[in-house]
Amino acid sequence: MMKQVGMGLRNFRRLLLIAGCRIADGKNASFNGCSRGGFCSKSSLSSVEAKIACSRMGVHTFSQSEARARSVRAQAYDGGLEVAASGEVQARSSGSVLPYVGVACLGAILFGYHLGVVNGALEYLAKDLGIAENTVLQGWVVSSTLAGATVGSFTGGALADKFGRTRTFQLDAIPLAIGAFLCATSWSVQTMIIGRLLCGIGIGISSAIVPLYISEISPTEIRGALGSVNQLFICIGILAALVAGLPLAGNPLWWRTMFGIAVVPSVLMALGMAISPESPRWLFQQGKISQAETAIKSLFGKEKVAEVMHDLRSSGQSSTEEDAGWFDLFSKRYWKVVSVGAALFLFQQLAGINAVVYYSTSVFRSAGIASDVAASALVGASNVFGTAIASSLMDRQGRKSLLFTSFTGMAASMLLLSLSFTWKVLAPFSGTLAVLGTVLYVLSFSLGAGPVPALLLPEIFASRIRAKAVALSMGMHWVSNFVIGLYFLSIVNRFGISKVYLGFATVCLLAVLYIAGNVVETKGRSLEEIERALSSSA
């Protein structure tokens, strides 16, 4: 197992080093799945079976003749530009893309940091602000961020469509920086809540715009690996918040510094996006053709301009079609695919991830682990470790198979947790089994249910609805997150933790059935190819 993990991590690093490089030799080049018309969808049963068979048989079938055909099509577009016709390597290293992905991931770090920073600081800030005995106001300090995130997630889609992806990142830095500053300098609970609300709006926008931007600038071959980096950096942000809280025991006023630290990555994100290229797909959608070509040169090199522009034109989403409105998401044309996005995030939250994290401290204490920091660190480390493994597997195993594996493992872990609390025969080992079940659950979650939805949704949504549809799906995430956080303990007190965990296991199994019937595989296909295939089969 450790050998496989090591190989997975090495493969992930290798992907990051060679991303964007295209080998035109037919013996070595691969295009995972069918050609442009072979994307598998659920709409037509007869064609679906043929496409699935084609997809299964078509792995590594991107031949020399197809490579030459794509080069000819690219030459036809730009009037004779020499584009890889000889089969030599022409693409630039992904080193040109990674810095921009890194800048975008500052939003993911802030996402995780603002969610986690209040956990360690709450006791100390409550004393300073005079609300140590008022659990209601403490609850508002915690939950105001979730409320703000719900608003921000819906706002992010509209901003991204109107102002573009990079400008939206810069606008997002404003509530993130101001909110962190207000929290760090607050001397009243009202100021603290306003600051937390602004931070929530900021991370809500980030939750929608980060995966959207990364998916639109990433090379097809490693879009899965780079897209899952979003979830990895969210986990890193949570761990950073945990580490930032370590000095609290010796310095009770350190909580102000913990909040103030978040101003730095907010400013860096704004500055970084000022020099980052805009999404070529958004520019093309706006009719800014020359700017789209410039962005493609910055991201992939001038030799890829013809090919990418050909894909954009072939997708049929030219500037003559306006960006979709919110009500268009519920039209017959788009609702089926939009509902998949909303359902995946609903399953993600109803499967119990936040409830497990909330309750992990009590579970670990039952096993004799009294330290809250140790419990949180174990859960956080499991999340980071599993997400790193998922990043290395995303473009090899595919999104759908990882979702299957993830929800199946989560169901088994929840069943183990439930039995550890109820079976008397397991009573001597209940604490150990509870810890094991919790760690296995978090690992299973981080392999698929955590990173895949945010990656998959920008891939399956058409370009004219992509920003708003991602925002709607993320809104579902935040609403369900808020509701679970609000009512979880009440439900546990009424039904008992064992029955609640059993309910989560049932949700995980329902998710497996839903994924089997509704989710399509997207690995190895460009966003334009996915869009054309889904549009033709609608």
Coordinates of C-alpha atoms in Angstrom, one line a residue:
M1 CA 0.0 0.0 0.0
M2 CA 2.7 2.5 0.9
K3 CA 4.6 1.6 -2.3
Q4 CA 1.5 2.4 -4.3
V5 CA 1.1 5.7 -2.3
G6 CA 4.7 6.6 -3.0
M7 CA 4.2 5.9 -6.7
G8 CA 1.1 8.0 -6.7
L9 CA 2.8 11.0 -5.2
R10 CA 5.7 10.6 -7.6
N11 CA 3.3 10.5 -10.5
F12 CA 1.6 13.6 -9.2
R13 CA 4.9 15.5 -9.1
R14 CA 5.7 14.3 -12.5
L15 CA 2.4 15.5 -13.8
L16 CA 3.1 18.9 -12.5
L17 CA 6.5 19.0 -14.2
I18 CA 5.4 17.8 -17.6
A19 CA 1.8 19.2 -17.7
G20 CA 0.9 20.9 -21.0
C21 CA 3.6 19.0 -23.0
R22 CA 2.0 17.1 -25.9
I23 CA 3.7 14.2 -27.6
A24 CA 2.6 13.9 -31.1
D25 CA 4.1 10.5 -31.8
G26 CA 1.1 8.1 -32.3
K27 CA 2.8 5.3 -30.4
N28 CA 3.1 7.3 -27.2
A29 CA 0.4 10.0 -27.4
S30 CA -2.9 9.1 -25.7
F31 CA -6.4 10.6 -25.7
N32 CA -8.3 8.9 -23.0
G33 CA -11.7 8.1 -24.5
C34 CA -13.5 8.4 -27.8
S35 CA -12.8 11.1 -30.3
R36 CA -14.9 14.3 -30.4
G37 CA -18.1 12.6 -31.1
G38 CA -17.5 9.8 -28.7
F39 CA -18.3 11.4 -25.3
C40 CA -20.6 9.1 -23.4
S41 CA -23.9 10.5 -22.1
K42 CA -27.0 9.0 -20.6
S43 CA -29.5 10.7 -22.9
S44 CA -29.8 8.1 -25.7
L45 CA -29.7 4.5 -24.6
S46 CA -28.7 3.0 -27.9
S47 CA -26.0 5.6 -28.6
V48 CA -24.8 5.5 -25.0
E49 CA -24.0 1.8 -25.1
A50 CA -22.0 2.3 -28.3
K51 CA -20.2 5.3 -26.9
I52 CA -19.3 3.6 -23.6
A53 CA -17.9 0.7 -25.6
C54 CA -16.0 3.1 -27.8
S55 CA -14.7 4.9 -24.7
R56 CA -13.6 1.7 -23.1
M57 CA -11.9 0.5 -26.2
G58 CA -10.6 3.9 -27.2
V59 CA -8.0 4.5 -24.5
H60 CA -4.6 5.3 -26.0
T61 CA -6.1 5.4 -29.5
F62 CA -5.1 8.9 -30.5
S63 CA -3.2 7.8 -33.6
Q64 CA -0.7 9.5 -35.9
S65 CA -3.4 10.0 -38.5
E66 CA -5.6 11.8 -35.9
A67 CA -2.7 13.9 -34.8
R68 CA -2.1 15.0 -38.4
A69 CA -5.8 15.7 -38.8
R70 CA -5.9 18.0 -35.9
S71 CA -2.8 19.7 -37.1
V72 CA -4.4 20.2 -40.5
R73 CA -7.5 21.6 -38.9
A74 CA -5.4 24.0 -36.9
Q75 CA -3.5 25.2 -40.0
A76 CA -6.8 25.8 -41.8
Y77 CA -7.9 28.1 -39.0
D78 CA -4.9 30.4 -38.8
G79 CA -4.0 30.5 -42.5
G80 CA -1.1 28.1 -42.5
L81 CA 0.6 28.3 -39.2
E82 CA 3.0 25.5 -38.7
V83 CA 1.6 23.4 -35.9
A84 CA 3.3 20.1 -34.9
A85 CA 2.7 18.5 -38.4
S86 CA 6.1 16.8 -38.2
G87 CA 5.2 15.0 -35.0
E88 CA 7.9 16.9 -33.0
V89 CA 7.1 18.2 -29.5
Q90 CA 5.9 21.8 -29.8
A91 CA 4.0 22.5 -26.6
R92 CA 5.5 24.4 -23.8
S93 CA 6.0 23.1 -20.3
S94 CA 3.2 23.5 -17.9
G95 CA 5.5 25.7 -15.9
S96 CA 3.7 28.6 -17.6
V97 CA 0.4 27.6 -16.2
L98 CA 1.4 26.5 -12.7
P99 CA 2.1 30.1 -11.3
Y100 CA -1.4 31.2 -12.2
V101 CA -2.9 28.1 -10.7
G102 CA -0.9 28.9 -7.6
V103 CA -2.2 32.4 -7.4
A104 CA -5.8 31.1 -7.7
C105 CA -5.1 28.6 -5.0
L106 CA -4.5 31.5 -2.6
G107 CA -8.3 31.8 -2.6
A108 CA -8.5 28.1 -1.7
I109 CA -6.1 28.6 1.2
L110 CA -8.2 31.5 2.5
F111 CA -11.3 29.3 2.1
G112 CA -9.8 26.7 4.5
Y113 CA -8.1 29.2 6.8
H114 CA -11.2 31.3 7.5
L115 CA -13.2 28.1 8.2
G116 CA -10.7 26.7 10.6
V117 CA -9.3 29.8 12.3
V118 CA -12.3 30.4 14.6
N119 CA -12.1 26.9 16.1
G120 CA -9.0 27.5 18.1
A121 CA -9.5 31.3 18.7
L122 CA -13.2 31.2 19.8
E123 CA -12.6 30.6 23.5
Y124 CA -10.0 33.4 23.7
L125 CA -11.9 36.0 21.6
A126 CA -15.1 35.3 23.6
K127 CA -13.3 36.3 26.8
D128 CA -11.9 39.5 25.3
L129 CA -15.2 40.5 23.7
G130 CA -17.2 39.7 26.9
I131 CA -19.3 36.8 25.4
A132 CA -17.7 33.9 27.3
E133 CA -21.0 33.0 28.8
N134 CA -23.2 33.7 25.8
T135 CA -23.2 30.7 23.6
V136 CA -25.7 32.2 21.2
L137 CA -23.4 35.1 20.3
Q138 CA -20.5 32.6 20.0
G139 CA -22.6 30.6 17.6
W140 CA -23.2 33.8 15.5
V141 CA -19.4 34.4 15.4
V142 CA -19.0 30.9 13.9
S143 CA -22.0 30.7 11.6
S144 CA -22.0 34.2 10.2
T145 CA -19.1 33.1 8.0
L146 CA -21.3 30.3 6.6
A147 CA -24.2 32.7 6.0
G148 CA -21.8 35.1 4.2
A149 CA -20.4 32.2 2.1
T150 CA -23.9 31.4 0.9
V151 CA -24.4 34.9 -0.4
G152 CA -20.9 35.1 -1.8
S153 CA -21.2 31.8 -3.7
F154 CA -24.2 33.1 -5.7
T155 CA -22.6 36.5 -6.2
G156 CA -19.4 35.0 -7.6
G157 CA -21.0 33.6 -10.7
A158 CA -22.6 36.9 -11.7
L159 CA -19.3 38.8 -11.1
A160 CA -17.3 36.2 -13.0
D161 CA -19.6 36.5 -16.0
K162 CA -19.7 40.3 -15.9
F163 CA -16.1 41.3 -15.1
G164 CA -14.2 38.2 -16.0
R165 CA -12.3 35.6 -13.8
T166 CA -9.2 37.6 -12.9
R167 CA -11.0 40.8 -12.1
T168 CA -13.4 38.9 -9.9
F169 CA -10.5 37.5 -7.9
Q170 CA -9.3 41.1 -7.3
L171 CA -12.8 42.1 -6.2
D172 CA -12.9 39.1 -3.9
A173 CA -9.8 40.2 -2.2
I174 CA -11.6 43.3 -0.8
P175 CA -14.1 41.6 1.6
L176 CA -11.4 39.0 2.4
A177 CA -8.9 41.6 3.5
I178 CA -11.3 44.0 5.1
G179 CA -13.1 41.2 7.0
A180 CA -9.8 39.8 8.3
F181 CA -8.7 43.3 9.4
L182 CA -12.0 43.9 11.3
C183 CA -11.8 40.6 13.0
A184 CA -8.2 41.2 14.1
T185 CA -9.0 44.7 15.5
S186 CA -12.5 44.2 16.8
W187 CA -13.4 45.2 20.4
S188 CA -17.1 44.4 20.1
V189 CA -18.9 41.3 19.1
Q190 CA -20.8 43.3 16.5
T191 CA -17.6 44.3 14.7
M192 CA -16.4 40.7 14.9
I193 CA -19.6 39.3 13.3
I194 CA -19.4 41.9 10.5
G195 CA -15.8 40.9 9.9
R196 CA -16.7 37.2 9.8
L197 CA -19.6 37.9 7.5
L198 CA -17.3 39.7 5.1
C199 CA -14.8 36.9 5.2
G200 CA -17.7 34.5 4.5
I201 CA -18.7 36.5 1.4
G202 CA -15.1 36.4 0.3
I203 CA -14.7 32.6 0.7
G204 CA -18.1 32.0 -0.9
I205 CA -16.9 33.9 -4.0
S206 CA -13.6 31.9 -3.9
S207 CA -15.4 28.6 -3.6
A208 CA -17.1 29.3 -7.0
I209 CA -14.3 31.2 -8.9
V210 CA -11.2 29.1 -8.0
P211 CA -12.3 25.8 -9.5
L212 CA -13.9 27.7 -12.4
Y213 CA -10.7 29.6 -13.3
I214 CA -8.4 26.6 -12.8
S215 CA -10.5 24.3 -15.1
E216 CA -10.6 27.0 -17.8
I217 CA -6.8 27.5 -17.9
S218 CA -5.6 24.0 -17.3
P219 CA -4.2 21.7 -20.1
T220 CA -6.7 18.9 -20.8
E221 CA -4.1 16.2 -20.0
I222 CA -3.8 17.2 -16.4
R223 CA -6.9 19.2 -15.7
G224 CA -8.0 16.7 -13.2
A225 CA -4.7 16.9 -11.2
L226 CA -4.7 20.7 -11.2
G227 CA -8.4 20.9 -10.5
S228 CA -8.1 18.7 -7.4
V229 CA -5.3 21.0 -6.1
N230 CA -8.1 23.3 -5.1
Q231 CA -9.3 20.9 -2.5
L232 CA -5.8 20.1 -1.4
F233 CA -5.1 23.8 -0.7
I234 CA -8.4 24.1 1.2
C235 CA -7.1 21.3 3.5
I236 CA -3.8 23.1 3.7
G237 CA -5.6 26.3 4.7
I238 CA -7.4 24.4 7.5
L239 CA -4.1 22.9 8.8
A240 CA -2.5 26.4 8.6
A241 CA -5.2 27.7 10.9
L242 CA -4.6 24.9 13.3
V243 CA -0.8 25.6 13.3
A244 CA -1.5 29.3 13.7
G245 CA -3.4 28.6 16.9
L246 CA -0.5 26.8 18.7
P247 CA 0.8 29.9 20.5
L248 CA -2.6 30.7 22.0
A249 CA -1.9 28.7 25.2
G250 CA 1.0 31.0 26.0
N251 CA -0.4 34.2 24.6
P252 CA -4.1 34.6 24.9
L253 CA -4.1 37.8 22.7
W254 CA -2.6 35.8 19.8
W255 CA -6.1 35.3 18.3
R256 CA -5.9 38.8 16.9
T257 CA -2.7 37.9 15.0
M258 CA -4.4 34.7 13.7
F259 CA -7.1 36.7 12.0
G260 CA -4.7 39.4 10.8
I261 CA -2.5 36.9 9.1
A262 CA -5.2 36.3 6.5
V263 CA -4.8 39.9 5.1
V264 CA -1.5 38.9 3.5
P265 CA -2.6 36.2 1.1
S266 CA -5.7 38.4 0.2
V267 CA -3.4 41.2 -0.9
L268 CA -1.1 38.7 -2.7
M269 CA -4.0 37.2 -4.6
A270 CA -5.1 40.6 -5.8
L271 CA -1.6 41.5 -6.9
G272 CA -1.0 38.1 -8.5
M273 CA -4.3 38.3 -10.5
A274 CA -3.2 41.7 -11.9
I275 CA -0.5 40.0 -13.9
S276 CA -2.4 36.7 -14.5
P277 CA -4.0 36.0 -17.9
E278 CA -7.8 36.1 -18.2
S279 CA -9.6 32.9 -19.1
P280 CA -9.4 32.5 -22.9
R281 CA -12.8 30.9 -22.9
W282 CA -14.4 33.9 -21.2
L283 CA -12.6 36.3 -23.5
F284 CA -13.8 34.3 -26.6
Q285 CA -17.4 34.3 -25.2
Q286 CA -17.2 38.1 -24.9
G287 CA -16.0 38.4 -28.5
K288 CA -12.5 39.5 -27.5
I289 CA -10.8 37.3 -30.0
S290 CA -7.3 39.0 -30.1
Q291 CA -7.2 39.1 -26.3
A292 CA -8.2 35.4 -26.1
E293 CA -5.2 34.6 -28.5
T294 CA -2.9 36.6 -26.3
A295 CA -4.1 34.7 -23.2
I296 CA -3.6 31.4 -24.9
K297 CA 0.0 32.4 -25.8
S298 CA 0.7 33.3 -22.1
L299 CA -0.8 30.0 -20.8
F300 CA 0.2 27.4 -23.4
G301 CA 2.6 29.1 -25.9
K302 CA 2.0 30.5 -29.4
E303 CA 2.1 27.1 -31.0
K304 CA -1.2 26.1 -29.3
V305 CA -3.2 29.2 -30.4
A306 CA -4.5 27.6 -33.5
E307 CA -5.6 24.4 -31.9
V308 CA -7.3 26.0 -28.9
M309 CA -9.0 28.6 -31.0
H310 CA -10.3 25.9 -33.3
D311 CA -11.7 24.1 -30.3
L312 CA -13.4 27.2 -29.1
R313 CA -15.0 27.9 -32.4
S314 CA -16.1 24.3 -32.8
S315 CA -17.9 24.4 -29.5
G316 CA -20.5 26.6 -31.1
Q317 CA -20.4 29.0 -28.2
S318 CA -19.5 32.2 -30.0
S319 CA -20.0 35.8 -28.9
T320 CA -23.3 35.9 -30.7
E321 CA -24.9 34.0 -27.8
E322 CA -25.2 36.0 -24.6
D323 CA -24.3 34.8 -21.2
A324 CA -27.2 32.8 -19.6
G325 CA -29.4 34.4 -16.9
W326 CA -30.2 32.7 -13.6
F327 CA -33.6 31.4 -15.0
D328 CA -31.9 29.8 -18.0
L329 CA -30.3 27.3 -15.6
F330 CA -33.7 25.8 -15.0
S331 CA -34.6 25.6 -18.7
K332 CA -35.1 22.3 -20.4
R333 CA -31.8 22.8 -22.2
Y334 CA -29.7 23.0 -19.1
W335 CA -31.6 21.8 -16.1
K336 CA -30.5 18.1 -16.3
V337 CA -26.8 18.9 -16.1
V338 CA -27.3 21.7 -13.6
S339 CA -29.2 19.3 -11.3
V340 CA -26.3 16.9 -11.4
G341 CA -24.0 19.7 -9.9
A342 CA -26.5 20.6 -7.2
A343 CA -27.1 16.9 -6.3
L344 CA -23.3 16.1 -6.0
F345 CA -22.8 18.9 -3.5
L346 CA -26.0 18.0 -1.7
F347 CA -24.8 14.3 -1.4
Q348 CA -21.3 15.6 -0.3
Q349 CA -22.8 17.4 2.7
L350 CA -25.6 15.1 3.6
A351 CA -23.1 12.2 3.6
G352 CA -21.9 13.7 6.9
I353 CA -18.4 15.1 6.4
N354 CA -18.9 18.2 8.5
A355 CA -20.8 16.3 11.1
V356 CA -17.9 13.8 11.4
V357 CA -15.4 16.7 11.7
Y358 CA -17.6 18.5 14.3
Y359 CA -17.9 15.3 16.4
S360 CA -14.4 13.9 15.9
T361 CA -13.1 15.5 19.1
S362 CA -15.7 13.6 21.2
V363 CA -15.1 10.4 19.3
F364 CA -11.3 10.6 19.9
R365 CA -11.8 11.4 23.6
S366 CA -13.7 8.2 23.9
A367 CA -10.6 6.4 22.7
G368 CA -8.4 8.2 25.2
I369 CA -7.1 11.0 23.0
A370 CA -7.9 14.0 25.2
S371 CA -6.1 16.6 23.1
D372 CA -8.3 18.6 20.7
V373 CA -5.3 19.6 18.7
A374 CA -4.2 16.0 18.3
A375 CA -7.7 15.0 17.1
S376 CA -7.9 17.9 14.7
A377 CA -4.4 17.3 13.4
L378 CA -5.1 13.6 12.7
V379 CA -8.3 14.4 10.8
G380 CA -6.7 17.3 8.9
A381 CA -3.6 15.2 8.0
S382 CA -5.8 12.4 6.7
N383 CA -7.7 14.9 4.6
V384 CA -4.5 16.4 3.1
F385 CA -3.0 12.9 2.5
G386 CA -6.1 11.5 0.8
T387 CA -6.5 14.6 -1.4
A388 CA -2.8 14.4 -2.5
I389 CA -3.4 10.8 -3.6
A390 CA -6.6 11.8 -5.4
S391 CA -4.7 14.4 -7.3
S392 CA -2.3 11.8 -8.7
L393 CA -5.2 9.5 -9.7
M394 CA -7.7 12.0 -11.1
D395 CA -6.5 11.9 -14.7
R396 CA -5.7 8.1 -14.6
Q397 CA -8.7 6.6 -12.9
G398 CA -11.2 9.2 -13.9
R399 CA -13.7 11.3 -11.9
K400 CA -16.6 8.9 -11.9
S401 CA -14.6 5.9 -10.6
L402 CA -13.1 8.0 -7.8
L403 CA -16.6 9.1 -6.8
F404 CA -17.7 5.4 -6.7
T405 CA -14.7 4.5 -4.6
S406 CA -15.1 7.4 -2.3
F407 CA -18.8 7.1 -1.4
T408 CA -18.5 3.3 -1.1
G409 CA -15.7 3.7 1.4
M410 CA -17.6 6.4 3.3
A411 CA -20.6 4.1 3.6
A412 CA -18.4 1.3 5.0
S413 CA -16.7 3.7 7.4
M414 CA -20.0 5.1 8.7
L415 CA -21.3 1.6 9.2
L416 CA -18.2 0.8 11.2
L417 CA -18.7 3.9 13.3
S418 CA -22.3 3.1 13.9
L419 CA -21.5 -0.5 15.0
S420 CA -18.7 0.7 17.3
F421 CA -21.3 2.5 19.4
T422 CA -24.0 -0.2 19.5
W423 CA -22.6 -3.7 19.4
K424 CA -21.8 -4.8 22.9
V425 CA -19.3 -7.4 21.5
L426 CA -17.2 -4.6 20.2
A427 CA -17.4 -2.6 23.4
P428 CA -13.7 -3.3 24.4
F429 CA -12.6 -2.0 21.1
S430 CA -15.2 0.8 20.6
G431 CA -12.8 3.7 21.0
T432 CA -10.2 2.3 18.6
L433 CA -12.8 1.3 16.1
A434 CA -14.4 4.8 16.3
V435 CA -11.0 6.5 15.6
L436 CA -10.3 4.0 12.8
G437 CA -13.8 4.6 11.3
T438 CA -13.3 8.4 11.5
V439 CA -9.9 8.4 9.8
L440 CA -11.1 5.9 7.1
Y441 CA -14.1 8.1 6.5
V442 CA -12.1 11.3 6.0
L443 CA -9.6 9.4 3.8
S444 CA -12.5 8.1 1.6
F445 CA -14.0 11.5 1.4
S446 CA -10.8 13.1 0.3
L447 CA -10.3 10.6 -2.5
G448 CA -13.4 11.6 -4.4
A449 CA -16.4 13.2 -2.7
G450 CA -14.2 16.1 -1.6
P451 CA -12.2 17.1 -4.6
V452 CA -14.3 15.7 -7.6
P453 CA -17.5 17.8 -7.5
A454 CA -15.7 21.2 -7.6
L455 CA -13.6 19.8 -10.5
L456 CA -16.3 18.0 -12.4
L457 CA -18.9 20.8 -12.5
P458 CA -16.9 23.4 -14.5
E459 CA -16.2 20.5 -16.9
I460 CA -19.8 19.5 -17.6
F461 CA -21.4 23.0 -17.7
A462 CA -21.6 24.8 -21.0
S463 CA -19.5 27.9 -21.2
R464 CA -22.4 30.4 -21.3
I465 CA -23.8 28.9 -18.0
R466 CA -20.6 27.7 -16.4
A467 CA -20.0 30.6 -13.9
K468 CA -23.6 30.8 -12.7
A469 CA -24.1 27.0 -12.6
V470 CA -21.0 26.5 -10.5
A471 CA -22.2 29.3 -8.2
L472 CA -25.6 27.7 -7.9
S473 CA -24.0 24.3 -7.0
M474 CA -21.7 26.0 -4.5
G475 CA -24.7 27.7 -3.0
M476 CA -26.3 24.3 -2.4
H477 CA -23.0 23.3 -0.6
W478 CA -23.1 26.3 1.7
V479 CA -26.9 26.1 2.5
S480 CA -26.7 22.4 3.3
N481 CA -23.5 23.0 5.3
F482 CA -25.2 25.7 7.4
V483 CA -28.3 23.5 8.0
I484 CA -26.2 20.5 9.1
G485 CA -24.1 22.7 11.4
L486 CA -27.2 24.2 12.9
Y487 CA -29.2 21.0 13.6
F488 CA -26.7 18.2 13.9
L489 CA -26.3 18.2 17.6
S490 CA -30.1 18.4 18.1
I491 CA -30.6 15.4 15.9
V492 CA -27.9 13.5 17.7
N493 CA -29.5 14.3 21.0
R494 CA -32.9 13.0 19.7
F495 CA -31.9 9.9 17.8
G496 CA -28.4 9.0 19.1
I497 CA -25.1 9.2 17.2
S498 CA -25.3 5.6 16.1
K499 CA -28.5 6.1 14.2
V500 CA -27.3 9.3 12.7
Y501 CA -24.2 7.6 11.4
L502 CA -26.3 4.8 10.0
G503 CA -28.4 7.5 8.2
F504 CA -25.2 9.0 6.7
A505 CA -24.2 5.5 5.4
T506 CA -27.6 5.2 3.7
V507 CA -27.0 8.6 2.0
C508 CA -23.6 7.4 0.8
L509 CA -25.2 4.3 -0.8
L510 CA -27.9 6.5 -2.5
A511 CA -25.1 8.7 -3.8
V512 CA -23.4 5.6 -5.4
L513 CA -26.7 4.8 -7.2
Y514 CA -27.2 8.4 -8.4
I515 CA -23.6 8.6 -9.7
A516 CA -24.0 5.4 -11.7
G517 CA -27.1 6.7 -13.5
N518 CA -26.4 10.4 -13.9
V519 CA -22.7 11.3 -13.8
V520 CA -20.6 11.2 -17.0
E521 CA -16.8 10.7 -17.2
T522 CA -14.8 13.7 -18.4
K523 CA -11.1 12.7 -18.1
G524 CA -9.0 13.3 -21.2
R525 CA -11.5 15.6 -23.0
S526 CA -11.3 19.3 -23.5
L527 CA -14.1 21.5 -22.1
E528 CA -15.2 22.2 -25.7
E529 CA -15.4 18.5 -26.6
I530 CA -17.5 17.8 -23.4
E531 CA -19.8 20.7 -24.2
R532 CA -20.4 19.6 -27.8
A533 CA -21.0 16.0 -26.8
L534 CA -23.5 17.0 -24.0
S535 CA -25.2 19.5 -26.3
S536 CA -25.6 17.0 -29.2
S537 CA -27.1 14.3 -26.8
A538 CA -29.4 16.6 -25.0

